[in-house]
Short mmCIF file of C-alpha atoms in Angstrom, two decimals:
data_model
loop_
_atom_site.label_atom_id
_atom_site.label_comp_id
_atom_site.label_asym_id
_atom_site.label_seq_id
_atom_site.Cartn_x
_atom_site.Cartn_y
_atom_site.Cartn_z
CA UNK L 1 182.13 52.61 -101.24
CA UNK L 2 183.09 54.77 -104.62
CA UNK L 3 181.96 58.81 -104.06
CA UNK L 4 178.86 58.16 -106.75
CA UNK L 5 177.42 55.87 -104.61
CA UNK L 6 177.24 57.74 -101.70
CA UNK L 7 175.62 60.46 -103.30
CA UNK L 8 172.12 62.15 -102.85
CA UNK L 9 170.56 65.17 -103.95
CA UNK L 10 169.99 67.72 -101.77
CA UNK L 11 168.62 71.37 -102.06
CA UNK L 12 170.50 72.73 -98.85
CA UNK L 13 174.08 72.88 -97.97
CA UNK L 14 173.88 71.07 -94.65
CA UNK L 15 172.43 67.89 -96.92
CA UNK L 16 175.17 67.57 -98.96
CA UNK L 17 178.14 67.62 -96.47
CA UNK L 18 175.70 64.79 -94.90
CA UNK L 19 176.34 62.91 -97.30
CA UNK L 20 179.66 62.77 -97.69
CA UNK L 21 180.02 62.21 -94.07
CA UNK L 22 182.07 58.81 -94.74
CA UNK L 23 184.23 60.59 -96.84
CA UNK L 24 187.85 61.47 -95.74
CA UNK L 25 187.48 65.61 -93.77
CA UNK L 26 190.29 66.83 -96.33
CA UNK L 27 188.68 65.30 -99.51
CA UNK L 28 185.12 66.45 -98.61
CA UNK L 29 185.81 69.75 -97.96
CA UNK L 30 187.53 70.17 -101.17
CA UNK L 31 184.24 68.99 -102.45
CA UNK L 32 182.07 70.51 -100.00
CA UNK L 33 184.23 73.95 -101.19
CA UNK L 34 183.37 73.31 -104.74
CA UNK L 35 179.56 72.89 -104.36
CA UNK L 36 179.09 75.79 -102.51
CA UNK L 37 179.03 78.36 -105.30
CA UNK L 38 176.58 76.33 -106.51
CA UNK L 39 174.12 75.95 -103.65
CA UNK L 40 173.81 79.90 -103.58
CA UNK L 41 172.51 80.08 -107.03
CA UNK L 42 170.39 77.56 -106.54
CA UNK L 43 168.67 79.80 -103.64
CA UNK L 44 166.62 82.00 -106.33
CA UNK L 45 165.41 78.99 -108.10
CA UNK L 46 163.75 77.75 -104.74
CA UNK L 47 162.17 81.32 -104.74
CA UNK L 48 160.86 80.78 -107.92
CA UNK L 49 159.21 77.58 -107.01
CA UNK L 50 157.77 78.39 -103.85
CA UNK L 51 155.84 80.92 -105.78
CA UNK L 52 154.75 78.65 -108.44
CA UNK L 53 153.17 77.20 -105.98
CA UNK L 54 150.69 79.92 -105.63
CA UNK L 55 149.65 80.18 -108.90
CA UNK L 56 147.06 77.64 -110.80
CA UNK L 57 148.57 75.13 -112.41
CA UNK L 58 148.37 74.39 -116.93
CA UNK L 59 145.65 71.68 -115.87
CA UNK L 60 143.59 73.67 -113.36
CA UNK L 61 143.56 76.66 -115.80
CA UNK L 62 142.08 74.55 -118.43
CA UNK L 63 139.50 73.50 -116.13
CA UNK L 64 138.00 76.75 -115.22
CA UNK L 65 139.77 76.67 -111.29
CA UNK L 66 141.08 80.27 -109.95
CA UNK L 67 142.58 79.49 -107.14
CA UNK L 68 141.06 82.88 -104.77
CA UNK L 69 144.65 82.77 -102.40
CA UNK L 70 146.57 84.06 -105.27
CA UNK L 71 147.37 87.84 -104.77
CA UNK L 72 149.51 87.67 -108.09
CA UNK L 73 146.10 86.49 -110.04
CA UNK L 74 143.82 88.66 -108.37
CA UNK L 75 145.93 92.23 -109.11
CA UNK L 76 145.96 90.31 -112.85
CA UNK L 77 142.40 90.05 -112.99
CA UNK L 78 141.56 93.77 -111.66
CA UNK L 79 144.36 95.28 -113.65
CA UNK L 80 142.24 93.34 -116.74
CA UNK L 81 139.41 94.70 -115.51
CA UNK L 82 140.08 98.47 -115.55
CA UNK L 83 141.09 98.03 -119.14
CA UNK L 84 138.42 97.02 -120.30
CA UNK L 85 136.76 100.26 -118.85
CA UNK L 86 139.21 102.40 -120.09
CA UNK L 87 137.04 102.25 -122.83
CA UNK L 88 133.46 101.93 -122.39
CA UNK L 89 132.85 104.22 -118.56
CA UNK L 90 130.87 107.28 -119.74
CA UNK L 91 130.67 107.15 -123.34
CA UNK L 92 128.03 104.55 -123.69
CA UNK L 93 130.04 102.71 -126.61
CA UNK L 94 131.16 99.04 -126.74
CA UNK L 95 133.79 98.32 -129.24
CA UNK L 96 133.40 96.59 -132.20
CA UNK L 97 137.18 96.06 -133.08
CA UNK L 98 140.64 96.62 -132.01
CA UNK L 99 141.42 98.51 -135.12
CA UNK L 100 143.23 101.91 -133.23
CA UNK L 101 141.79 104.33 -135.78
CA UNK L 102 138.63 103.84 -134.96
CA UNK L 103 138.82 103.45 -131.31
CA UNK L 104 140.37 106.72 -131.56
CA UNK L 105 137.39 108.20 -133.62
CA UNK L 106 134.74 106.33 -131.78
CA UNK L 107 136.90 108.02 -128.19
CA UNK L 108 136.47 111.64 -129.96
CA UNK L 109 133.67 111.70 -132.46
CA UNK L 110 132.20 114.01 -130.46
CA UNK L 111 135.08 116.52 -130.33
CA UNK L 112 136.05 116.08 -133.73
CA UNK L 113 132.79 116.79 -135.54
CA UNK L 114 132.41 119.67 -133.67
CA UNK L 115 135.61 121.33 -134.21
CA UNK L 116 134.87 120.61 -137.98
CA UNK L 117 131.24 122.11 -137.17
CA UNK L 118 133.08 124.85 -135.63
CA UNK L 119 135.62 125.50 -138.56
CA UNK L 120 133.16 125.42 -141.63
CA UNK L 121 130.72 128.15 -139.65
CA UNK L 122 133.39 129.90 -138.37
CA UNK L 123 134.83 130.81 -141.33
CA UNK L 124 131.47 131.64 -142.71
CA UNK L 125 130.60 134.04 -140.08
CA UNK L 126 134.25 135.58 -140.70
CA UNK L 127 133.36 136.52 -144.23
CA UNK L 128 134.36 133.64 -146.56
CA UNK L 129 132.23 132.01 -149.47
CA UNK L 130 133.54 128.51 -149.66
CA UNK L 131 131.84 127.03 -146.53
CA UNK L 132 128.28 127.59 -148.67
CA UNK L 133 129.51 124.98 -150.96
CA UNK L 134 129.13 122.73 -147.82
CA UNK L 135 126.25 123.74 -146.03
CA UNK L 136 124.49 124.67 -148.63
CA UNK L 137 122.59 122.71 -151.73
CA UNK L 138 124.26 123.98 -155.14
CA UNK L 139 123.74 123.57 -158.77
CA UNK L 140 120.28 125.47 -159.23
CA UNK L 141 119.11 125.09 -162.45
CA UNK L 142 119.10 127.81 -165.04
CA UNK L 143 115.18 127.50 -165.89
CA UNK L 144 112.36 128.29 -162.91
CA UNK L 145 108.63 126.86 -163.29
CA UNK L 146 105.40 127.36 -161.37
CA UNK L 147 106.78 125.15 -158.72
CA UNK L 148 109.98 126.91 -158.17
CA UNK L 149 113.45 126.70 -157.96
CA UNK L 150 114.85 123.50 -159.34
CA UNK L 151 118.51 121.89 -158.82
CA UNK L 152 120.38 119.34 -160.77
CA UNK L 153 122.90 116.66 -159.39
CA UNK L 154 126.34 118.06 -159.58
CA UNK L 155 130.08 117.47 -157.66
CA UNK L 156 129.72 120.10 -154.89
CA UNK L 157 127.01 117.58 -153.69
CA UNK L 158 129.86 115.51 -152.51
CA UNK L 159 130.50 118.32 -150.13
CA UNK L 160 126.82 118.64 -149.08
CA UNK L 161 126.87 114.73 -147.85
CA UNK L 162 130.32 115.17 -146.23
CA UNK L 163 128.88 118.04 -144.35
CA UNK L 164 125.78 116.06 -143.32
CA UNK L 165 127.57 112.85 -142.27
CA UNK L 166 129.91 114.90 -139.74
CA UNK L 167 126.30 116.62 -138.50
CA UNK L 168 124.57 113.64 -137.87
CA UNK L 169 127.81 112.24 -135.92
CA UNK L 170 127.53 115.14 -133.78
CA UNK L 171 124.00 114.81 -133.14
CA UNK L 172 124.71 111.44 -132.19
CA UNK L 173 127.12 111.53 -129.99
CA UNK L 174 125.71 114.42 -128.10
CA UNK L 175 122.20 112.61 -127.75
CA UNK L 176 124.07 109.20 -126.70
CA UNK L 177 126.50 110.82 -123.98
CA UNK L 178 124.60 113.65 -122.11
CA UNK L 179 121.03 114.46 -123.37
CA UNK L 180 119.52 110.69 -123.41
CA UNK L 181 121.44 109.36 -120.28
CA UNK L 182 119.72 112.25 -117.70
CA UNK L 183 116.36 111.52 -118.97
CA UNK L 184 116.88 107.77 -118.66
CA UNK L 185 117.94 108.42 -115.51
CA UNK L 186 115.03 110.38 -114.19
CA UNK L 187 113.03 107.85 -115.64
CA UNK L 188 114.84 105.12 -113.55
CA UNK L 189 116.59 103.30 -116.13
CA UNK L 190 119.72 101.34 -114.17
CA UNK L 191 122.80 100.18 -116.05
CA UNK L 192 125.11 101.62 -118.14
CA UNK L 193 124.72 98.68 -121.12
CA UNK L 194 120.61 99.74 -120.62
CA UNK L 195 121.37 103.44 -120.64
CA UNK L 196 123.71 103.39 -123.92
CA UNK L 197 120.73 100.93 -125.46
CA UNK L 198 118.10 102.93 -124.51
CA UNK L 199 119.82 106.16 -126.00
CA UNK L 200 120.79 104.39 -129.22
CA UNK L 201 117.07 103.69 -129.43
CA UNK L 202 115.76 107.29 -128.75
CA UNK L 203 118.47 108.28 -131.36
CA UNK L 204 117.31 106.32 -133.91
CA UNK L 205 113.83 107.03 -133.13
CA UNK L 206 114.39 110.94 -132.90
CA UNK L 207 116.02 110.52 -136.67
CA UNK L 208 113.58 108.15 -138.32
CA UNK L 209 110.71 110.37 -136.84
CA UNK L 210 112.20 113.82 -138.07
CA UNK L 211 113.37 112.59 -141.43
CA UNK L 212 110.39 110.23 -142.45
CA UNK L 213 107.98 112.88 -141.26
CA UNK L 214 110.18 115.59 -143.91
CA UNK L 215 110.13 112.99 -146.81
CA UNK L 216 106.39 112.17 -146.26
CA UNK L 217 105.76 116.15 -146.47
CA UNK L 218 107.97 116.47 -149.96
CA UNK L 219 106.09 113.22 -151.31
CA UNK L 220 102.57 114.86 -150.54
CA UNK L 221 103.41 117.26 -152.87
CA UNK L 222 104.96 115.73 -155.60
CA UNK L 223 103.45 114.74 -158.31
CA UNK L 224 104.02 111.20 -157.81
CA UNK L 225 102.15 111.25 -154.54
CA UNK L 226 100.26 108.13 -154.05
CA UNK L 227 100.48 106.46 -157.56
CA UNK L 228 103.10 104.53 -159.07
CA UNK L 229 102.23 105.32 -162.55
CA UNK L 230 103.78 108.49 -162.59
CA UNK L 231 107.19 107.08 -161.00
CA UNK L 232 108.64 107.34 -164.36
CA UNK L 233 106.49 110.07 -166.37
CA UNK L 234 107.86 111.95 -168.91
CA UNK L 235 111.99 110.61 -167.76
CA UNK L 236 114.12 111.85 -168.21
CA UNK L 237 113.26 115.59 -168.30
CA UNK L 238 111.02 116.31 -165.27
CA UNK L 239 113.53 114.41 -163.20
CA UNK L 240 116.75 115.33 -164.20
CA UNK L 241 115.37 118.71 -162.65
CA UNK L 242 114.61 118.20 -158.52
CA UNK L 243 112.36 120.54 -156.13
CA UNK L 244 114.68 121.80 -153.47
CA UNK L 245 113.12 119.23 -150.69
CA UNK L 246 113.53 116.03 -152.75
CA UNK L 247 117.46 116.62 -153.60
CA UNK L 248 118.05 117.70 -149.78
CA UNK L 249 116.13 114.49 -148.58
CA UNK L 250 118.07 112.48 -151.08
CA UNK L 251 121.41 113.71 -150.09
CA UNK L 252 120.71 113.77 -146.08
CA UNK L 253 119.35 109.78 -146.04
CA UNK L 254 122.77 109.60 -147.97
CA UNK L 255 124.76 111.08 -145.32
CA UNK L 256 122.46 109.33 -142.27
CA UNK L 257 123.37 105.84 -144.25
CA UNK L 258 127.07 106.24 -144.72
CA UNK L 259 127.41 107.71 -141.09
CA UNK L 260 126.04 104.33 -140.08
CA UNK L 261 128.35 102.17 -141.84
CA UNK L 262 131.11 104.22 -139.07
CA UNK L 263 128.51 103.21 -136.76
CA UNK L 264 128.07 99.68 -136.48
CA UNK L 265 131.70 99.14 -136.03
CA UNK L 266 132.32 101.30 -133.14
CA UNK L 267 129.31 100.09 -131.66
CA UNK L 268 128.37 96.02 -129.71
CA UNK L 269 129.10 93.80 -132.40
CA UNK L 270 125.26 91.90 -133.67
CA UNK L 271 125.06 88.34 -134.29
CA UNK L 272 123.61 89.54 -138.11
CA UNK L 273 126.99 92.09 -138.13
CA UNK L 274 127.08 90.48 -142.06
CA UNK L 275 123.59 90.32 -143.01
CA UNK L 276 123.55 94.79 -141.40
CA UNK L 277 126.97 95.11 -143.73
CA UNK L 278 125.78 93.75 -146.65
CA UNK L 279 122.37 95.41 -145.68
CA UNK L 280 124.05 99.32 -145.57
CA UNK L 281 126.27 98.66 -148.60
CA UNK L 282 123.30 97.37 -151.14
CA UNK L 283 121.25 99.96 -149.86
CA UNK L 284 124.28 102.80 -149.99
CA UNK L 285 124.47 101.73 -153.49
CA UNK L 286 120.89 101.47 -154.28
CA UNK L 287 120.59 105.50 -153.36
CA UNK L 288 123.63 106.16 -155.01
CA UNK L 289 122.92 104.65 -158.27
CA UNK L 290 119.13 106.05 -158.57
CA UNK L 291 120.33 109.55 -157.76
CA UNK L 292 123.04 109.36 -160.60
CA UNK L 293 120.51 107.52 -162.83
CA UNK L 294 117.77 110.24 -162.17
CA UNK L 295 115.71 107.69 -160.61
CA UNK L 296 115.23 110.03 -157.33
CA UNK L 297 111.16 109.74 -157.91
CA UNK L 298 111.32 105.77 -157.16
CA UNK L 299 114.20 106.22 -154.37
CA UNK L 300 112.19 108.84 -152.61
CA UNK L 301 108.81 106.36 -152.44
CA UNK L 302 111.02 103.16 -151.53
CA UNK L 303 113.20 105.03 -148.32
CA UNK L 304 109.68 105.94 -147.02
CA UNK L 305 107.72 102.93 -147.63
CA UNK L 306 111.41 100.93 -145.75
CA UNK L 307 111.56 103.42 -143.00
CA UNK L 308 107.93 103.42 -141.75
CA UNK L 309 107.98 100.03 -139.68
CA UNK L 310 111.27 101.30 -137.65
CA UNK L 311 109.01 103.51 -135.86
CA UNK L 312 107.52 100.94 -134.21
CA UNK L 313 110.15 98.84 -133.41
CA UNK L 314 112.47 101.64 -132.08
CA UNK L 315 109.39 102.83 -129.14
CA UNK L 316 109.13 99.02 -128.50
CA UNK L 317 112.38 98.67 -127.69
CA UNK L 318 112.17 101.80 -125.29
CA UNK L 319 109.12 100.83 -123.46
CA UNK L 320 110.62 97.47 -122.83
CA UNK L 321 113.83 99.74 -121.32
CA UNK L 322 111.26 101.55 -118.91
CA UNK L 323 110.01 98.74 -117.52
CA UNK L 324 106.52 98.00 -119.43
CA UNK L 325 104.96 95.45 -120.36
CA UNK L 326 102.06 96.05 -122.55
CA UNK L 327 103.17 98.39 -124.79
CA UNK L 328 105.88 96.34 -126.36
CA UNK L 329 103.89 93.97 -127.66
CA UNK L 330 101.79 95.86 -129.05
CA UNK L 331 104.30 98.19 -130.46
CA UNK L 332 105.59 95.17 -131.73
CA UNK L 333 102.19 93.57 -133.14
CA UNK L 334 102.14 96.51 -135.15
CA UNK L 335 105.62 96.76 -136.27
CA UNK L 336 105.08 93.15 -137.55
CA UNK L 337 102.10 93.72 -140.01
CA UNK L 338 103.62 97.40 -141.06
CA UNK L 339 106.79 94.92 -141.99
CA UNK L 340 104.71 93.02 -144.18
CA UNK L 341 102.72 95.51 -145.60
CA UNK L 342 105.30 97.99 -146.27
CA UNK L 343 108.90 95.43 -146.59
CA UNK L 344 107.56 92.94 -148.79
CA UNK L 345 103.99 94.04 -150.11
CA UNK L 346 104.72 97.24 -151.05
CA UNK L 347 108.71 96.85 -151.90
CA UNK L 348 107.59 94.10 -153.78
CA UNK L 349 105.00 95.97 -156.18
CA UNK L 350 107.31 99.00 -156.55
CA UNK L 351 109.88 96.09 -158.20
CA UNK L 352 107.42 95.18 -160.53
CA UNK L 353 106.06 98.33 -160.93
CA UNK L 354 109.75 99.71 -162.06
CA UNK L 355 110.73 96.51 -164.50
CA UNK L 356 107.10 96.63 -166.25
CA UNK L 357 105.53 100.39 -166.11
CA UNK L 358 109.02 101.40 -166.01
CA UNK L 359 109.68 100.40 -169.70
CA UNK L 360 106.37 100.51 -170.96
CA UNK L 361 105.88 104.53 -169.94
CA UNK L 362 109.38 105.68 -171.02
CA UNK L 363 109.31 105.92 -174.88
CA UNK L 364 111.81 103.95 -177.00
CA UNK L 365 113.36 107.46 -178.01
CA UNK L 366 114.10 108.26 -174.88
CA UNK L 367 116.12 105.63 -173.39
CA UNK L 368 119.37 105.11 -172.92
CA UNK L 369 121.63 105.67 -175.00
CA UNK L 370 119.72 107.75 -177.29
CA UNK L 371 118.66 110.43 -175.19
CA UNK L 372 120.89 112.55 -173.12
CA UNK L 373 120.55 112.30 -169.13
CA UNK L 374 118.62 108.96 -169.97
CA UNK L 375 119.32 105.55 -168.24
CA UNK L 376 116.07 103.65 -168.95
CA UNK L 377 117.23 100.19 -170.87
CA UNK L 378 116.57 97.14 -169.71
CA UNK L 379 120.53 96.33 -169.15
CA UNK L 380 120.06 98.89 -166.45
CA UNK L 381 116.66 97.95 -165.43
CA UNK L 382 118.25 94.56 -164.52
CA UNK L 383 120.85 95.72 -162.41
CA UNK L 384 118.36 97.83 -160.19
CA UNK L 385 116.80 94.54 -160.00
CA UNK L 386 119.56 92.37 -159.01
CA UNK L 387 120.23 95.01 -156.31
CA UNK L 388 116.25 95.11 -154.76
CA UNK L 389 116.34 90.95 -155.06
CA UNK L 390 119.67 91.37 -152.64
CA UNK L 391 118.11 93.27 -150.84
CA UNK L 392 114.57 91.47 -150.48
CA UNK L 393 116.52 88.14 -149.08
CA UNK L 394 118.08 89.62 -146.36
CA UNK L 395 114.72 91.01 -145.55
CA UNK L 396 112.96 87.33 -145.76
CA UNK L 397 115.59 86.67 -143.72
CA UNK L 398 114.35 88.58 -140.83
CA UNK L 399 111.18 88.18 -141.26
CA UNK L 400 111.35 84.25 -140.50
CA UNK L 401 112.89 86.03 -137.30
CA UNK L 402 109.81 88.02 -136.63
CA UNK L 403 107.67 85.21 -137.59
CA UNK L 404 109.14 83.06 -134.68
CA UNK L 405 108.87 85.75 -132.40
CA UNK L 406 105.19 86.13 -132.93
CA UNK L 407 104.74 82.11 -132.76
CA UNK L 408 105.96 82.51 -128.90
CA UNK L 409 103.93 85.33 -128.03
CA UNK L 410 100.86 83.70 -129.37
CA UNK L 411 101.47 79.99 -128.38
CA UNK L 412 103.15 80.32 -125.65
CA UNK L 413 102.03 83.96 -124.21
CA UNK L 414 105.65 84.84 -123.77
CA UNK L 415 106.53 88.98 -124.15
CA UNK L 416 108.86 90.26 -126.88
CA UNK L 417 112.11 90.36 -124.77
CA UNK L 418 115.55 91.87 -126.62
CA UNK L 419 118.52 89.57 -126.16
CA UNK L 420 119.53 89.37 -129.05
CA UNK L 421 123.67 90.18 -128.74
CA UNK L 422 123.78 90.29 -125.50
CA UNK L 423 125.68 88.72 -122.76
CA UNK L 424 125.53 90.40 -119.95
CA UNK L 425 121.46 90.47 -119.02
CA UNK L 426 118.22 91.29 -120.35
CA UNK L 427 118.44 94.09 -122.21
CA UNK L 428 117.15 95.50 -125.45
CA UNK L 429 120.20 96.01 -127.00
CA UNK L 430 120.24 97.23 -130.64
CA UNK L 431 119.83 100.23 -132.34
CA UNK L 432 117.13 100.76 -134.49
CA UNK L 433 116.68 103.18 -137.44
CA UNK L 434 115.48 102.53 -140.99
CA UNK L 435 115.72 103.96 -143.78
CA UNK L 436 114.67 101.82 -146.51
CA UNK L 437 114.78 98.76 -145.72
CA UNK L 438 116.29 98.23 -142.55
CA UNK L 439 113.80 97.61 -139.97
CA UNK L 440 115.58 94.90 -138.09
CA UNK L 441 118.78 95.94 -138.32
CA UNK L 442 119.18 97.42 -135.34
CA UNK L 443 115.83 96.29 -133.84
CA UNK L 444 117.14 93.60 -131.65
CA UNK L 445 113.82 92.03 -130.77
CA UNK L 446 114.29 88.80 -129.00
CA UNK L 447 112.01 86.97 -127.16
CA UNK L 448 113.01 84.82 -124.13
CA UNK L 449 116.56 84.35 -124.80
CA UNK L 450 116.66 84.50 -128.75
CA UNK L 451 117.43 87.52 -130.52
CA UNK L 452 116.42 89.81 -133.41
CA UNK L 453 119.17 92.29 -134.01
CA UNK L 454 119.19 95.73 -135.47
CA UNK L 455 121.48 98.36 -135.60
CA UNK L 456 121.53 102.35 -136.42
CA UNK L 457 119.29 102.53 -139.23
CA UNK L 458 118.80 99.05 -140.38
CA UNK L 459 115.96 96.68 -139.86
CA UNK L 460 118.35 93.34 -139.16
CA UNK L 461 116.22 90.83 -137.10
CA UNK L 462 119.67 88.67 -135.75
CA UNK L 463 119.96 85.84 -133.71
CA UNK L 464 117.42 83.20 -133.65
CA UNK L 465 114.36 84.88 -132.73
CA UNK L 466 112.92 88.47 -132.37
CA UNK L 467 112.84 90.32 -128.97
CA UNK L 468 112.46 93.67 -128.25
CA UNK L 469 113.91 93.91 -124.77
#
């Protein structure tokens, strides 16, 4: 019998001089000599295998299947664990990207903006000039009349918005990490996804309140208060000059806009995250454009008559937090017909107010480009148009959101519950805050287990249906 034959694979030593037990003593421990090196690096390999063993195999993975003996898996799985709170314990922020930069930012916003805070008023205490051309409002026009001191648009305002944004970051931050959380903790609020919703919420609603309840006190006395008629009076000239409270209105909601376009990507990523972006850039450039255009009258009216509705849905969202259950729905009963009245009946005459008294009241003479400081042509007229369609759509949008909402709590009798981008519970999760035309953006209304979304400043209604939890 020929050595190959006789052969077997074995993973010990002991097997193989078994099996060349036939063999002559001097020939098989030449062999037996040879194979020996070999057996003892074999010896780790075993190791290896033997702790394969413990671990779930490529199909058992793909089926879902942990297997709960594995110590190796189990420090895995708690190691993934605390990174993932790295980032979230204490600062009530979920991450909406990877990006470093901003996790960075969104780790130190706090700290940041206030050492800038603490630089620019610092200095100014010390004796310097140059931090007035950031806290300040500059380029006060040469001429005073009855109603005071006007200003015109100028590039120190640039400064004045920079100023702003970094102001309302601080504000933020400082509501959503220590003033908000004790009070919804007295209040007995559980859950640190419900505590960083429900301060996101009072944020928003602290803003929109202060800043609608300013721009309703400058319109009052305007002399566009009320009427539409006298949007575009006598344009370019009495516009081109601004009171002091319409040009720091204008340039704060500027500020409070761009400041959210850092804030929806630090914060839970929305199921509308597209519809909110395109929502903050059209309306970013809507405000931009009128205020270089001199069309601040017709921006003023249009922020307020966007905003109004977010007041509502931000204090629905918080009663739903606390526990309630009537308020909500009504809160949210009458943040439904304020979006009609004010999103689409109201937004919708102001359009057609601006395309047809628009041209009619400004005199051929003075429009653009035959009169300086003018814009009025139709060319123009078209693009403000093209902008406030945009902008209408993603509003329709939502509103077949709300509409389905409302379906369920009349039909069925179900309450406006928020789930709209959430996974991990019932909670209202979305920041609300409007300034134009946002009411849903960050108004995740949802109910049962469809969602309306919203984020800081935005009215985005997200997800299939409107809840407010």
């Amino acid at each position: 019998m020929s050595l190959l034959e006789k052969r077997e694979p074995s993973s010990s030593m002991s097997g193989i001089e078994n099996s060349y037990r036939n063999i002559e003593p001097d020939r098989a421990n030449k062999i037996a000599s040879l194979l020996r090196p070999c057996a003892s690096a074999m010896k780790p390999t075993r190791k290896l295998r033997s702790r394969r063993k413990e671990m779930p195999s490529a199909e058992s993975l793909g089926e879902g299947v942990v297997l709960e003996n594995s110590a190796n898996l189990q420090q895995f799985s708690a190691g993934k664990k605390q990174t993932k709170k790295k980032y979230t314990s204490g600062k009530n922020i979920v991450f909406n990207t990877c990006n470093p930069t901003l996790t960075w930012l969104a780790n130190n916003e706090l700290h940041l903006s206030l050492f800038l805070l603490t630089i620019v008023h610092g200095c100014y205490s010390a004796g310097y000039q140059w931090p007035l051309l950031w806290i300040q409002l500059q380029h006060k026009a040469m001429t005073v009349d009855s109603h005071g001191v006007r200003y015109v648009r100028g590039i120190h305002d640039i400064k004045f918005v920079a100023y702003w944004i970094v102001q309302i970051i601080a504000a933020r931050a400082l509501c959503l990490r220590f003033i908000v959380p004790v009070i919804a903790s007295l209040i007995s609020i559980k859950g640190s996804r419900e505590i960083r919703r429900f301060s996101e919420m009072a944020w928003m609603l602290l803003y929109i309140t202060v800043s609608w309840t300013i721009g309703f006190r400058v319109w009052q006395n305007s002399p566009y208060y009320m009427t539409t008629a006298t949007l575009f009076a006598n344009y370019p000239d009495d516009h081109v000059l601004m009171p002091y409270g319409l040009k720091w209105y204008y340039l704060v909601q500027t500020a409070f806009w761009l400041s959210n376009v850092y804030t929806i990507h630090v914060e839970e990523r929305r199921k509308d995250h597209f519809e909110m972006l395109t929502h903050h850039a059209v309306t970013i450039f809507l405000v931009l454009s009128s205020y270089h255009c001199h069309f601040t009258r017709f921006g003023h009216a249009f922020m307020l008559v966007m905003d109004f509705p977010d007041i509502f849905l931000t204090s629905a969202k918080m009663f739903r937090y606390m526990g309630s259950k009537a308020m909500p729905n009504v809160l949210f009963g009458l943040f439904a017909a304020s979006w009609v009245f004010t999103k689409h009946y109201l937004c919708i005459k102001m359009m057609l107010s601006s395309w047809k008294q628009g041209l009619d009241v400004i005199p051929y003479e003075k429009r653009f480009p035959h009169y300086p400081n003018s814009y009025a042509s139709p060319s123009v007229a078209s693009f403000f148009w093209i902008l406030l369609c945009v902008l209408q759509l993603i509003l329709l949008y939502w509103f077949v959101l709300i509409v389905k909402v409302v379906q369920r709590m009349l039909i069925k009798g179900e309450d406006a519950n928020d789930n709209r981008s959430d996974d991990e519970g019932t909670s209202i999760d979305d920041s609300s805050s409007a300034s134009p035309d946002l009411l849903a953006d960050k108004k995740g209304l949802a109910v049962d287990n469809n969602t309306i979304n919203d984020s800081s400043n935005a009215s985005t209604l997200t997800s299939q249906d409107l809840a407010i939890d």
